[in-house]
Structure formats: structure tokens, C-alpha cells
Coordinates of C-alpha atoms in Angstrom, one line a residue:
Chain K
M1002 CA 14.8 13.3 14.5
G1003 CA 11.4 14.3 15.9
E1004 CA 10.1 17.6 17.3
F1005 CA 11.4 17.1 20.8
S1006 CA 14.9 16.0 19.8
F1007 CA 15.1 19.0 17.4
I1008 CA 14.1 21.3 20.3
E1009 CA 16.9 19.7 22.4
W1010 CA 19.4 20.5 19.6
L1011 CA 18.2 24.1 19.6
R1012 CA 18.5 24.5 23.3
K1013 CA 22.0 23.1 23.2
W1014 CA 23.3 25.5 20.5
Q1015 CA 21.3 28.7 21.1
K1016 CA 23.5 31.5 22.6
R1017 CA 22.1 33.2 25.7
R1018 CA 21.4 36.9 26.5
K1019 CA 21.7 38.1 30.1
D1020 CA 18.1 39.4 30.2
V1021 CA 16.6 36.0 29.2
M1022 CA 15.5 34.3 32.5
L1023 CA 14.0 31.3 30.7
G1024 CA 14.6 30.3 27.1
I1025 CA 13.5 27.5 24.8
G1026 CA 11.8 24.5 26.4
D1027 CA 8.9 25.6 28.6
D1028 CA 5.3 26.8 27.9
C1029 CA 6.6 30.4 27.7
A1030 CA 10.0 32.1 27.6
V1031 CA 10.6 34.7 30.4
I1032 CA 12.4 38.0 29.7
D1033 CA 13.6 40.4 32.3
V1034 CA 12.2 43.8 31.3
S1035 CA 12.9 45.9 34.4
S1036 CA 14.3 45.4 37.9
D1037 CA 11.0 43.9 39.2
K1038 CA 9.1 42.8 36.2
A1039 CA 9.2 39.9 33.8
C1040 CA 7.6 39.6 30.4
L1041 CA 6.4 36.1 29.2
I1042 CA 6.2 35.2 25.6
T1043 CA 4.7 32.2 23.8
T1044 CA 4.0 31.5 20.1
D1045 CA 1.7 28.9 18.5
M1046 CA 1.1 28.1 14.8
L1047 CA -2.1 26.4 13.7
V1048 CA -2.9 25.3 10.2
D1049 CA -6.1 24.1 8.6
G1050 CA -6.2 20.4 8.2
T1051 CA -4.0 19.7 11.3
H1052 CA -5.2 21.8 14.2
F1053 CA -8.8 22.4 12.9
D1054 CA -10.7 21.4 9.8
L1055 CA -12.5 24.3 8.1
K1056 CA -14.7 21.8 6.4
K1057 CA -16.1 20.9 9.8
C1058 CA -15.7 24.0 11.9
T1059 CA -16.3 27.8 11.4
A1060 CA -13.7 30.5 11.0
Q1061 CA -14.9 31.9 14.3
E1062 CA -14.1 28.6 16.1
A1063 CA -10.6 28.5 14.5
G1064 CA -9.8 32.0 15.6
R1065 CA -11.1 31.3 19.1
K1066 CA -8.9 28.2 19.4
A1067 CA -5.7 29.9 18.2
I1068 CA -6.1 32.5 21.0
A1069 CA -7.2 29.9 23.6
C1070 CA -4.1 27.8 23.0
S1071 CA -1.8 30.8 23.7
I1072 CA -3.8 31.8 26.8
S1073 CA -3.4 28.2 28.0
D1074 CA 0.4 28.5 27.6
V1075 CA 0.6 31.7 29.7
A1076 CA -1.8 30.1 32.3
A1077 CA 0.5 27.1 32.5
M1078 CA 3.2 29.5 33.8
G1079 CA 0.7 30.8 36.4
C1080 CA 0.7 34.3 34.9
Q1081 CA -1.6 36.8 33.2
P1082 CA -1.7 37.2 29.4
T1083 CA -1.8 40.8 28.2
V1084 CA -1.4 41.4 24.5
A1085 CA -1.0 39.3 21.3
V1086 CA 0.1 39.7 17.7
I1087 CA -1.4 37.6 15.0
S1088 CA -0.1 36.5 11.6
L1089 CA -2.5 35.2 9.0
C1090 CA -1.9 33.4 5.8
F1091 CA -5.1 33.3 3.7
P1092 CA -5.4 31.0 0.8
D1093 CA -5.8 33.0 -2.5
H1094 CA -9.3 34.2 -3.0
T1095 CA -10.4 33.9 0.6
P1096 CA -13.7 35.8 0.9
E1097 CA -13.7 38.9 3.2
K1098 CA -16.4 37.3 5.2
F1099 CA -14.0 34.6 6.4
A1100 CA -11.6 37.2 7.8
R1101 CA -14.4 39.0 9.7
E1102 CA -15.8 35.7 11.1
L1103 CA -12.3 34.7 12.2
Y1104 CA -11.9 38.0 14.1
K1105 CA -15.2 37.5 15.8
G1106 CA -13.7 34.4 17.4
I1107 CA -10.4 36.1 18.2
W1108 CA -12.0 39.2 19.7
G1109 CA -14.7 37.2 21.6
I1110 CA -12.2 35.2 23.7
S1111 CA -9.6 38.1 23.9
D1112 CA -12.2 40.4 25.4
T1113 CA -13.2 37.7 28.0
Y1114 CA -9.6 37.4 29.1
G1115 CA -8.7 41.1 28.8
I1116 CA -6.2 40.6 26.0
E1117 CA -5.6 43.3 23.3
I1118 CA -4.5 42.3 19.7
V1119 CA -1.8 44.9 19.1
G1120 CA -0.6 44.0 15.7
G1121 CA 0.0 41.4 13.1
D1122 CA 0.8 40.4 9.6
I1123 CA -1.4 39.3 6.8
I1124 CA -0.2 37.4 3.7
S1125 CA -1.8 35.2 1.1
G1126 CA -0.4 32.2 -0.6
R1127 CA -1.0 28.9 -2.3
S1128 CA -1.4 27.1 1.1
P1129 CA -4.0 26.1 3.6
F1130 CA -5.2 28.8 6.0
C1131 CA -2.6 29.3 8.7
I1132 CA -2.7 31.4 11.9
N1133 CA 0.2 32.2 14.2
V1134 CA -0.5 33.8 17.6
T1135 CA 2.3 35.3 19.8
M1136 CA 1.1 36.3 23.2
L1137 CA 2.8 38.2 25.9
G1138 CA 2.1 37.9 29.6
R1139 CA 3.2 39.6 32.8
D1140 CA 4.2 38.1 36.1
E1141 CA 2.3 40.6 38.4
G1142 CA 4.8 39.9 41.2
L1143 CA 4.1 36.1 40.9
K1144 CA 6.8 33.8 40.0
P1145 CA 6.4 32.1 36.6
I1146 CA 6.0 28.3 37.3
R1147 CA 8.3 26.2 35.3
R1148 CA 8.2 22.6 34.2
S1149 CA 11.5 21.8 36.0
G1150 CA 10.4 22.3 39.7
A1151 CA 8.8 18.9 40.5
R1152 CA 10.3 17.3 43.7
I1153 CA 10.4 13.7 44.8
G1154 CA 7.3 13.1 47.0
D1155 CA 5.1 15.7 45.2
A1156 CA 1.5 15.0 44.5
I1157 CA 0.3 15.3 40.9
L1158 CA -2.9 17.1 40.4
V1159 CA -4.9 17.6 37.2
T1160 CA -7.9 19.9 36.5
G1161 CA -11.0 18.7 34.6
T1162 CA -11.5 15.4 32.8
L1163 CA -9.3 14.0 30.1
G1164 CA -9.5 12.4 26.6
G1165 CA -11.6 12.6 23.5
S1166 CA -11.1 16.3 22.9
I1167 CA -11.2 15.6 19.1
L1168 CA -14.9 15.1 19.5
G1169 CA -15.3 18.9 20.0
R1170 CA -13.5 20.2 23.2
H1171 CA -10.3 20.9 21.3
L1172 CA -12.2 23.8 19.7
S1173 CA -14.4 24.9 22.6
F1174 CA -12.2 24.4 25.7
E1175 CA -12.0 27.2 28.2
P1176 CA -8.3 27.8 29.1
R1177 CA -7.7 27.3 32.8
L1178 CA -6.4 30.8 33.4
K1179 CA -8.5 31.6 36.4
E1180 CA -7.5 28.3 38.1
A1181 CA -3.8 28.8 37.2
L1182 CA -3.8 32.3 38.8
V1183 CA -5.6 31.0 41.9
L1184 CA -3.1 28.2 42.2
N1185 CA 0.0 30.5 41.8
K1186 CA -1.4 33.1 44.2
N1187 CA -2.5 30.8 47.0
F1188 CA -0.4 27.7 46.9
A1189 CA 3.3 26.7 46.6
I1190 CA 3.2 25.1 43.1
H1191 CA 6.4 23.3 42.2
A1192 CA 5.8 22.6 38.5
M1193 CA 3.0 23.1 36.0
I1194 CA 2.2 22.5 32.3
D1195 CA -0.9 22.5 30.2
I1196 CA -1.9 19.2 28.6
S1197 CA -1.5 19.8 24.9
D1198 CA 0.4 16.7 23.8
G1199 CA -1.4 14.3 26.1
L1200 CA -1.3 13.5 29.8
T1201 CA 1.6 11.0 29.8
A1202 CA 3.6 13.0 27.2
D1203 CA 3.3 16.3 29.1
L1204 CA 3.9 14.6 32.4
N1205 CA 7.1 13.3 30.9
H1206 CA 8.1 16.8 29.9
I1207 CA 7.9 17.7 33.6
L1208 CA 9.8 14.6 34.6
E1209 CA 12.6 15.1 32.1
E1210 CA 13.0 18.7 33.1
S1211 CA 12.9 17.9 36.8
G1212 CA 15.0 14.7 36.7
A1213 CA 12.4 12.5 38.3
G1214 CA 9.8 9.8 37.7
A1215 CA 6.1 9.4 38.4
I1216 CA 3.6 6.9 39.5
L1217 CA 0.0 7.4 38.3
Y1218 CA -3.0 5.9 40.1
E1219 CA -5.0 4.1 37.4
D1220 CA -8.4 4.4 39.2
Q1221 CA -7.9 8.2 39.9
I1222 CA -7.4 9.3 36.3
P1223 CA -10.4 11.6 35.5
V1224 CA -11.7 10.0 32.2
S1225 CA -14.0 12.3 30.3
R1226 CA -17.4 11.3 28.8
A1227 CA -15.8 12.1 25.4
A1228 CA -13.1 9.6 26.0
V1229 CA -15.8 6.9 26.7
E1230 CA -17.7 7.9 23.6
L1231 CA -14.6 7.9 21.4
S1232 CA -13.5 4.5 22.8
K1233 CA -16.6 3.0 21.2
K1234 CA -15.4 4.0 17.8
T1235 CA -11.7 3.4 18.2
G1236 CA -11.7 0.1 20.2
C1237 CA -9.2 1.6 22.6
T1238 CA -10.1 1.9 26.2
P1239 CA -11.4 5.2 27.6
L1240 CA -8.3 5.2 29.9
H1241 CA -6.0 5.0 26.9
H1242 CA -7.7 8.1 25.4
A1243 CA -7.4 9.9 28.8
L1244 CA -3.7 9.2 29.0
S1245 CA -2.7 9.7 25.4
D1246 CA -5.1 12.1 23.6
G1247 CA -3.7 15.6 23.0
E1248 CA -5.4 19.0 23.3
D1249 CA -7.2 18.6 26.6
Y1250 CA -5.7 22.0 27.7
E1251 CA -6.1 21.1 31.3
L1252 CA -3.5 22.0 34.0
L1253 CA -1.1 19.3 35.2
I1254 CA 0.4 20.4 38.6
T1255 CA 3.0 19.1 41.1
L1256 CA 3.2 20.3 44.7
S1257 CA 3.8 18.9 48.1
K1258 CA 1.2 16.5 49.4
A1259 CA 0.4 18.9 52.2
Q1260 CA -0.3 21.7 49.7
A1261 CA -2.2 19.3 47.5
K1262 CA -4.6 18.5 50.3
K1263 CA -5.2 22.2 50.9
V1264 CA -5.9 22.7 47.1
L1265 CA -8.4 19.8 47.1
S1266 CA -10.2 21.1 50.2
S1267 CA -10.0 24.8 49.4
G1268 CA -13.3 25.1 47.5
L1269 CA -11.5 27.7 45.3
F1270 CA -12.2 25.8 42.0
A1271 CA -16.0 25.8 41.8
G1272 CA -17.2 24.1 38.7
V1273 CA -13.8 22.6 37.8
T1274 CA -12.9 19.2 39.2
V1275 CA -9.3 18.9 40.5
S1276 CA -8.0 15.3 40.9
C1277 CA -4.9 13.8 42.6
I1278 CA -3.7 11.3 40.0
G1279 CA -0.3 10.3 41.2
E1280 CA 3.0 11.2 42.8
I1281 CA 6.5 12.2 41.8
V1282 CA 9.1 9.5 42.6
K1283 CA 12.8 8.9 42.2
G1284 CA 14.0 7.6 38.8
H1285 CA 12.5 8.4 35.5
G1286 CA 9.5 7.6 33.3
V1287 CA 5.9 7.0 34.1
R1288 CA 4.6 4.0 35.9
M1289 CA 1.0 3.1 36.5
K1290 CA -0.4 1.6 39.7
S1291 CA -3.6 -0.4 39.3
S1292 CA -6.4 -0.5 41.8
V1293 CA -5.0 -3.8 43.2
G1294 CA -1.5 -2.4 43.5
A1295 CA 0.2 -3.9 40.5
I1296 CA 2.7 -1.5 38.9
R1297 CA 3.6 -1.4 35.2
L1298 CA 5.8 1.0 33.1
I1299 CA 3.9 3.0 30.5
R1300 CA 5.4 4.6 27.5
P1301 CA 4.6 8.3 27.2
R1302 CA 2.3 8.6 24.3
G1303 CA 1.1 11.7 22.7
Y1304 CA 1.1 13.9 19.8
E1305 CA 4.5 14.8 18.4
H1306 CA 4.0 17.3 15.6
L1307 CA 7.2 16.8 13.7
K1308 CA 8.4 13.6 12.2
Y1309 CA 11.4 14.3 10.1
K1310 CA 12.4 12.0 7.3
E1311 CA 15.5 10.2 8.7
Chain U
M289 CA -11.2 44.7 0.5
G290 CA -7.4 44.6 0.5
E291 CA -4.8 44.2 3.2
F292 CA -4.7 47.9 4.2
S293 CA -8.5 48.3 4.4
F294 CA -8.8 45.2 6.5
I295 CA -6.2 46.6 8.8
E296 CA -8.2 49.8 9.0
W297 CA -11.2 47.7 10.0
L298 CA -9.2 46.0 12.7
R299 CA -7.9 49.3 14.1
K300 CA -11.5 50.7 14.2
W301 CA -13.0 47.8 16.2
Q302 CA -10.1 46.5 18.4
K303 CA -10.6 47.3 22.1
R304 CA -7.7 49.0 23.8
R305 CA -5.8 48.2 27.0
K306 CA -4.3 51.0 29.1
D307 CA -0.8 49.7 28.9
V308 CA -0.8 49.6 25.1
M309 CA 1.0 52.8 24.0
L310 CA 0.8 52.0 20.3
G311 CA -1.5 49.3 18.7
I312 CA -2.2 48.1 15.2
G313 CA -0.9 50.1 12.3
D314 CA 2.9 50.9 12.7
D315 CA 6.1 48.8 12.2
C316 CA 5.8 47.6 15.8
A317 CA 3.3 47.9 18.6
V318 CA 4.6 49.5 21.8
I319 CA 3.6 48.2 25.3
D320 CA 4.2 49.9 28.6
V321 CA 6.0 47.3 30.8
S322 CA 7.2 49.5 33.7
S323 CA 7.2 53.2 34.6
D324 CA 10.2 53.9 32.4
K325 CA 10.4 51.1 29.9
A326 CA 8.5 50.1 26.8
C327 CA 8.5 46.8 25.0
L328 CA 8.2 46.8 21.2
I329 CA 6.7 43.8 19.4
T330 CA 6.5 43.0 15.7
T331 CA 5.5 39.8 13.8
D332 CA 6.2 38.7 10.2
M333 CA 5.0 35.6 8.4
L334 CA 7.0 34.4 5.3
V335 CA 5.9 31.5 3.1
D336 CA 7.8 29.6 0.4
G337 CA 6.7 30.7 -3.1
T338 CA 5.8 34.2 -2.0
H339 CA 8.6 35.7 0.2
F340 CA 11.3 33.3 -1.1
D341 CA 11.5 30.4 -3.4
L342 CA 13.3 27.4 -2.0
K343 CA 13.8 26.1 -5.6
K344 CA 16.2 29.1 -6.0
C345 CA 17.5 29.9 -2.5
T346 CA 18.8 28.0 0.4
A347 CA 17.2 27.2 3.7
Q348 CA 19.9 29.4 5.3
E349 CA 18.9 32.4 3.2
A350 CA 15.3 31.9 4.0
G351 CA 16.0 31.8 7.7
R352 CA 18.2 34.8 7.5
K353 CA 15.6 36.8 5.7
A354 CA 12.8 36.0 8.2
I355 CA 15.0 37.4 11.0
A356 CA 16.3 40.4 9.0
C357 CA 12.7 41.5 8.1
S358 CA 11.8 41.7 11.8
I359 CA 15.0 43.4 12.7
S360 CA 14.1 46.0 10.1
D361 CA 10.7 46.6 11.7
V362 CA 12.2 47.3 15.1
A363 CA 14.9 49.5 13.4
A364 CA 12.1 51.4 11.7
M365 CA 11.0 52.5 15.2
G366 CA 14.6 53.6 16.1
C367 CA 14.9 50.9 18.8
Q368 CA 17.0 47.8 19.7
P369 CA 15.7 44.3 19.0
T370 CA 16.3 41.8 21.8
V371 CA 14.6 38.4 21.5
A372 CA 12.5 36.5 19.1
V373 CA 10.2 33.5 19.0
I374 CA 9.9 31.5 15.8
S375 CA 7.1 29.3 14.5
L376 CA 7.9 26.8 11.7
C377 CA 5.5 24.8 9.5
F378 CA 7.5 22.1 7.7
P379 CA 6.0 20.3 4.7
D380 CA 5.6 16.6 5.5
H381 CA 8.9 14.6 5.0
T382 CA 11.1 17.7 5.3
P383 CA 14.7 16.3 5.8
E384 CA 16.4 17.2 9.1
K385 CA 19.2 18.8 7.2
F386 CA 16.8 21.5 6.0
A387 CA 15.9 22.5 9.6
R388 CA 19.6 22.7 10.6
E389 CA 20.5 24.8 7.5
L390 CA 17.6 27.1 8.3
Y391 CA 18.8 27.7 11.8
K392 CA 22.3 28.4 10.5
G393 CA 20.8 31.4 8.7
I394 CA 18.6 32.3 11.8
W395 CA 21.5 32.2 14.2
G396 CA 24.0 33.9 11.9
I397 CA 22.1 37.1 11.7
S398 CA 20.7 36.9 15.3
D399 CA 24.2 36.7 16.7
T400 CA 25.4 39.7 14.6
Y401 CA 22.6 41.8 16.1
G402 CA 22.6 40.4 19.6
I403 CA 19.2 38.7 19.4
E404 CA 18.3 35.5 21.3
I405 CA 15.8 33.0 19.9
V406 CA 13.9 32.2 23.2
G407 CA 11.2 29.9 22.0
G408 CA 9.0 28.8 19.2
D409 CA 6.6 26.3 17.8
I410 CA 7.2 23.5 15.2
I411 CA 4.4 21.9 13.2
S412 CA 4.1 20.0 10.0
G413 CA 1.4 20.0 7.4
R414 CA 0.4 19.6 3.8
S415 CA 1.5 23.1 3.0
P416 CA 4.6 25.0 1.7
F417 CA 7.3 25.8 4.2
C418 CA 6.2 28.7 6.4
I419 CA 8.1 30.7 9.0
N420 CA 6.7 33.3 11.5
V421 CA 9.0 35.5 13.5
T422 CA 7.8 37.6 16.4
M423 CA 10.5 39.9 17.7
L424 CA 10.6 42.1 20.8
G425 CA 12.6 45.3 21.2
R426 CA 13.4 47.8 23.9
D427 CA 13.4 51.5 23.8
E428 CA 16.6 52.1 25.8
G429 CA 15.4 55.5 26.9
L430 CA 14.8 56.5 23.3
K431 CA 11.4 57.4 22.0
P432 CA 10.0 54.8 19.5
I433 CA 9.6 56.7 16.2
R434 CA 6.1 56.4 14.7
R435 CA 4.8 56.8 11.2
S436 CA 2.5 59.6 12.3
G437 CA 4.9 62.3 13.2
A438 CA 5.7 63.9 9.8
R439 CA 5.3 67.7 9.8
I440 CA 4.7 70.1 6.9
G441 CA 8.0 71.4 5.7
D442 CA 10.0 68.2 6.7
A443 CA 12.7 66.9 4.5
I444 CA 12.3 63.3 3.3
L445 CA 15.5 61.2 3.6
V446 CA 16.2 57.7 2.5
T447 CA 19.1 55.3 3.1
G448 CA 20.8 53.3 0.4
T449 CA 19.6 52.8 -3.2
L450 CA 16.2 51.5 -4.3
G451 CA 14.6 49.1 -6.7
G452 CA 15.2 45.6 -8.1
S453 CA 15.6 43.8 -4.8
I454 CA 14.0 40.8 -6.4
L455 CA 17.4 40.2 -8.2
G456 CA 18.9 39.2 -4.9
R457 CA 18.9 41.9 -2.3
H458 CA 15.6 40.9 -0.8
L459 CA 17.4 37.9 0.6
S460 CA 20.8 39.4 1.4
F461 CA 19.9 42.9 2.7
E462 CA 21.5 44.2 5.9
P463 CA 18.8 45.7 8.1
R464 CA 19.5 49.4 8.8
L465 CA 19.6 48.9 12.5
K466 CA 22.9 50.7 13.2
E467 CA 21.8 53.7 11.1
A468 CA 18.3 53.8 12.8
L469 CA 19.8 53.9 16.3
V470 CA 22.3 56.6 15.2
L471 CA 19.4 58.6 13.8
N472 CA 17.2 58.2 16.9
K473 CA 20.1 59.0 19.3
N474 CA 21.5 62.0 17.5
F475 CA 18.7 63.7 15.6
A476 CA 15.1 64.8 16.1
I477 CA 13.4 62.3 13.7
H478 CA 9.7 63.0 13.2
A479 CA 8.6 59.9 11.3
M480 CA 10.3 56.7 10.1
I481 CA 9.3 53.5 8.3
D482 CA 11.2 50.7 6.6
I483 CA 10.5 50.3 2.9
S484 CA 9.0 46.9 2.5
D485 CA 5.9 47.6 0.3
G486 CA 7.8 50.1 -2.0
L487 CA 8.9 53.7 -1.7
T488 CA 5.7 55.4 -2.7
A489 CA 3.5 52.9 -0.9
D490 CA 5.4 53.2 2.4
L491 CA 5.7 57.0 2.0
N492 CA 2.0 57.0 1.6
H493 CA 1.6 55.1 5.0
I494 CA 3.5 58.0 6.6
L495 CA 1.4 60.6 4.8
E496 CA -1.9 59.0 5.8
E497 CA -0.9 58.6 9.4
S498 CA 0.5 62.1 9.5
G499 CA -2.3 63.8 7.5
A500 CA 0.0 65.4 5.0
G501 CA 1.2 65.1 1.4
A502 CA 4.7 64.9 -0.2
I503 CA 6.7 66.1 -3.2
L504 CA 9.5 63.8 -4.4
Y505 CA 12.4 65.2 -6.4
E506 CA 12.6 63.0 -9.5
D507 CA 16.4 63.5 -10.1
Q508 CA 17.2 62.8 -6.4
I509 CA 15.7 59.3 -6.1
P510 CA 18.7 56.9 -5.5
V511 CA 18.1 54.3 -8.2
S512 CA 20.0 51.0 -7.6
R513 CA 22.0 49.2 -10.2
A514 CA 19.6 46.3 -9.7
A515 CA 16.7 48.6 -10.8
V516 CA 18.7 49.5 -13.9
E517 CA 19.4 45.8 -14.6
L518 CA 15.8 44.8 -14.0
S519 CA 14.4 47.5 -16.2
K520 CA 16.2 45.9 -19.2
K521 CA 14.1 42.8 -18.6
T522 CA 10.8 44.4 -17.7
G523 CA 10.6 47.3 -20.0
C524 CA 9.7 49.6 -17.1
T525 CA 12.1 52.5 -16.3
P526 CA 14.7 52.1 -13.5
L527 CA 12.9 55.0 -11.7
H528 CA 9.6 53.0 -11.8
H529 CA 11.4 50.1 -10.0
A530 CA 12.9 52.4 -7.5
L531 CA 9.5 54.0 -6.7
S532 CA 7.4 50.8 -6.7
D533 CA 9.5 47.7 -6.0
G534 CA 9.0 46.2 -2.5
E535 CA 11.5 44.7 -0.1
D536 CA 14.3 47.4 -0.3
Y537 CA 14.3 47.4 3.6
E538 CA 15.9 50.9 3.5
L539 CA 14.8 53.6 6.0
L540 CA 12.5 56.4 5.0
I541 CA 12.8 59.3 7.3
T542 CA 11.2 62.7 7.8
L543 CA 12.7 65.5 9.9
S544 CA 13.1 69.3 9.8
K545 CA 15.2 70.6 6.9
A546 CA 17.8 72.0 9.4
Q547 CA 18.1 68.5 11.1
A548 CA 18.3 66.9 7.6
K549 CA 21.3 69.1 6.7
K550 CA 23.0 68.0 9.9
V551 CA 22.3 64.3 9.1
L552 CA 23.7 64.7 5.5
S553 CA 26.9 66.4 6.7
S554 CA 27.4 64.3 9.9
G555 CA 29.6 61.7 8.4
L556 CA 27.9 59.2 10.8
F557 CA 26.7 56.9 8.0
A558 CA 29.9 55.7 6.5
G559 CA 29.3 53.2 3.7
V560 CA 25.6 53.9 3.5
T561 CA 24.4 56.7 1.2
V562 CA 21.7 59.0 2.6
S563 CA 19.7 61.0 0.1
C564 CA 17.3 63.9 0.5
I565 CA 14.5 62.9 -1.9
G566 CA 11.7 65.3 -1.2
E567 CA 9.6 67.2 1.3
I568 CA 6.4 67.0 3.3
V569 CA 3.7 69.4 2.1
K570 CA 0.1 70.3 2.9
G571 CA -2.6 68.1 1.4
H572 CA -2.3 64.4 0.7
G573 CA -0.8 62.0 -1.8
V574 CA 2.6 61.9 -3.5
R575 CA 3.6 64.3 -6.3
M576 CA 6.7 64.2 -8.3
K577 CA 8.8 67.2 -9.3
S578 CA 10.9 66.7 -12.5
S579 CA 14.3 68.2 -13.0
V580 CA 12.7 71.0 -15.0
G581 CA 10.2 71.8 -12.3
A582 CA 7.1 70.1 -13.7
I583 CA 4.9 68.5 -11.0
R584 CA 2.7 65.4 -11.5
L585 CA 0.6 63.3 -9.2
I586 CA 1.8 59.7 -8.8
R587 CA -0.3 56.9 -7.5
P588 CA 1.4 55.0 -4.7
R589 CA 2.3 51.6 -6.0
G590 CA 3.6 48.7 -4.1
Y591 CA 3.0 45.3 -2.9
E592 CA -0.3 44.7 -1.2
H593 CA -0.2 41.1 0.1
L594 CA -3.9 40.5 0.4
K595 CA -6.4 40.7 -2.3
Y596 CA -9.7 39.4 -1.1
K597 CA -12.3 38.1 -3.4
E598 CA -15.0 40.8 -3.4

């Protein structure tokens, strides 16, 4: 059993409350808090050696990343993050300076996005440094955008360029909050997700929730320079990295082709490229259309955190 | 610098949002979500080897405890918990059975208290098993009870019996949610906290937030049987354990002496003893009054999770 099948098991057996509008299985859960307002909630755990390497990055970068990941999850619902609580597990004998540097990173990005850290928990143990961020968001009259809304015939858009984030961008990325709010306010978005597991893996989450398939246009995938650079070391193609690497934290969006055209010509996303990379079709799974029109099935690849011993 | 001085540093430098009614430093933070409703939030991280020992307890007990601790935090504000998100870090090669057993414990107690698990995060790493629970609560028209409201002349009440939780009760305790809601609905509670760090340490949190001191009545402290049993092994007195041991998860309450009398004679707490153990006085710190009237200053002792290297 892996991470995703365990989540399926959880979804199947978890009892439901009436005020929970959206439970396990999306970027955020959505809770009904009053007649006209919803509260979004998302949680992310990051541990040294897996999500960052404190031998190679600073405490400040680790703190920034933890907050940025949660902002990206709220952005993926098209909503505004508001407050967060942070749990920290420090290895025994962590110097005070580390904690202060960590909070420099946390506060820097929190201030930029108007988020207050309202509480937390601090423990120590015989374990690597671990940080958990739970972030709340509000819908501001906007409808939270789910993974399950993709429709046959939708265009698939993606922000930015993809692949090779391991070379640095997984620490320094700017969550696409501004772009997500512009999209939700001005266009009829059907489905949205942030790319954390990898383009094909996260697209597959949308497809499974929406009961559809997708065709990607091979020559339209926005391959990053980092993907090209990384391919020289790994022997994989830059396209492979763009399709499979995790932690791009770009937005993957589906909406009608007419709306997609308006997005692409709107001029509302200055400084951030938006690409039309494919379309939603009947069926299931992801197929790839080459520049000469050949179509092949591709297996969704990406990072699955949990591999249980069978 | 220890845990509490680091929290002071955080409180001093954290910027504030307008919709945050109560930030860092209480059992929960309180967020204004609509004109008449508040959302409470609390987060707790538990790690194998510190908060439980998986060599001696089951996955089910560990899962139950993680949820019970968060329920206790919301109860300490006199409010109703609603939903939670859970992050899990499994050591590599954790068997699937462990995860399912864990969720048995999580769901068992969640169902009892009407809480839905709405989301989470699952990772794996080269680290001991770690679980983080973030729980939301709602005020239901009740005012969240803070640590800072204790007034000179208040009586100090405590539920249950204290000390020796390490012998088992730290895993099996029933959070005092029912009692906390009855107290908040029917009486004018000034301050409340749950005893997680230890009686004198948590009383001291109330005193520091309220700018007051306290006198405890030595012969009124409800010493548990476990404290007596533990004292035979440790050589400390049962009273020492009742005053200093952490993880009792009982409620510590201050309110006027007139209201305290009504609580004690109300008959609303069937099955749970409520004891008047002292009073709030001018000054600061905790003093102890013996049965013959002698008064001595006692140093708040209790568990401080974080000891930084200086």
C-alpha cells in the first residue's frame, strides 16, 4: 500500500460531519463556519533529509519553504491564506540561533502574504529537525476550486516552467497566490491543483477525481532551464524532468477552451508565463501527443512519499 | 533559552492581523471568522520516544493520545472541538498494519467527541514515528476562556486527581471536554488551562498571564493513587508528583469564591471530583500553605520540552 491508496482507505472509512463541505483528498479541506463563509485548512509536514537538507540549506530557507508549501495549497483552491500554526521538533542540543534563523524565513514570507503565525508547539527529540505547518484560508465570497471539476473538452493550462526544482527552486519558489486569486476572480476555473508530486502525477489526481482522461501536447510543455541542466547529469530528457519532477509548485488549471483563450490573452499574469499544454478528454489516464501527431500513453510518474512494506 | 522564553520572543516579534482575537500563548488561538463566530485552533506534535514509547504501547494508544491532547486544549478554552487535520511521519518500512491500528485509535476517540478528520499529510523519513494534530473548535456563542483572566481573591479549582500519569493515564486519559463545557455554560469562569506541564507549572502560566500570585492548600491537593504508587519507586513524595508531574490533562480553573461554591455543590460533575486547592492573591509565584498554616514559596516545576544549548 502506498500513500495514495492509504488516503483512499481513509476517505472510505472516515465519518462525516454536516459542516464539512470538503474532506480528505484535495489541496485543502473546506469547513462551513457561518451561513456565508467557509474556512479552508491544509497541513504539511517537512523533515530534514527529505524535504530539505540542512547540510546544504539554511534554517531560514527551510522555514520559508514550509510556509510557502502551505500557501501554495491554499492558492490551489483559489483562496486567500490567513493564519498558520507551526509545530517544531528540534533535535536535542539545537542552538538557539537555529530557531531564530528559522523564524526569519517563516516571518519573511508570512509578512509578504499577510499571514499571521497564531500558535504552535515546540518539542525536542532524538530525531531530525521536523516542521509542521497548518494554514487556514478564507473564501472571500469566491468558490474554492476543487480537483474534481474538470470537464471533457477543457483546456489544460499551467503557470511557469517545469522540472529540475531540486537544483534550487524547491526552496526559493514563489507560491502562485496572486495568479490563483486572479484566476478565481476573473475566470470560470473548473479544476485546479498545485504541482507538488509532478505534472503527470498531479494531473492524474485531477483526472481521477473528475472521472476523465487527458491528452498533453508534447511540444507545448514548458520545460525549465533547470530541467535542461539536470538532464545533463541524469541522462533523462529535459521533458522527462518537466513531466515527472516534484515540487514545481506551479498551478495546473482546467477550464473551457473559450475561457482559456481569455486567460492567455488577458495580460493579467505579467512576469509569469501561462501555457496551454493539453486538453481533458473522455476515458482515463494521460496520453501524450507528439509534434507529428503520434499519441502514446504515459504512466503518471511523480513522488509518492509513502511506500509501505507489503 | 528554553521553550517558554522562546515563545515569549515569538509573541514579542510576531506581527498581528486584525481578525486574530488571540494569538500565541494560550491553549488555542482564536480567529474571528464572521460577525458572531470565532474559530479556535490548536496544534500538538507527538514523537515516539518522548510522548509515547511504541515499545511499550500500541499504535492505537498513540493515535488516541494525539487526538485526546488536542481535545484537551480546546476544552481548556471552554469550547467545542469540530475538525482536525493530521500529519504523520512514518519511519521507513513501517508496516501497513501500524497505520491502520493508529487510525483505530484516532477514529475511536474522534467519534466519541464528534470530531471529523478532514485532511492531513503523510511522509516517511529516517526518523522516529511522529504525529501532528491540528484541531479546530467553535465557540458556540460561549466566550473562549483565556489564561489571563484570573482575579485576586479567586478560588482555584481542579478536576480529578493528580500525579503519576506516566504509569498509564497519560495514554488513557479522558479529556475533560464535558466538564469544561458545563463550566463555561453555567458559571462565570475567569481563567482555565489544562494541566499538561504539571500543576504548579500550568498554574504559573495563569499567574504570569494574569499578573497575580497563588496560595495552594497543601492538604487539599487531590493526590492520585498513581502518584502514591510512583513515589514508592522514585523516593519523591506523592505530593511532589501531584504538583510536578506533567500530562494529567485535568482542568485548572479560577473563578470567584461564590461561583466556586456553586460549582462544588452543583452536582453537575458526577464521576469527576472537583477540588478547591487554593486561591489567587496579589504578587506573583506560587506559595504553599501547610495544614498547620505555615507558608512556603514553591518553585514551579514541570516539563519544559525545549532546552536549547546556550
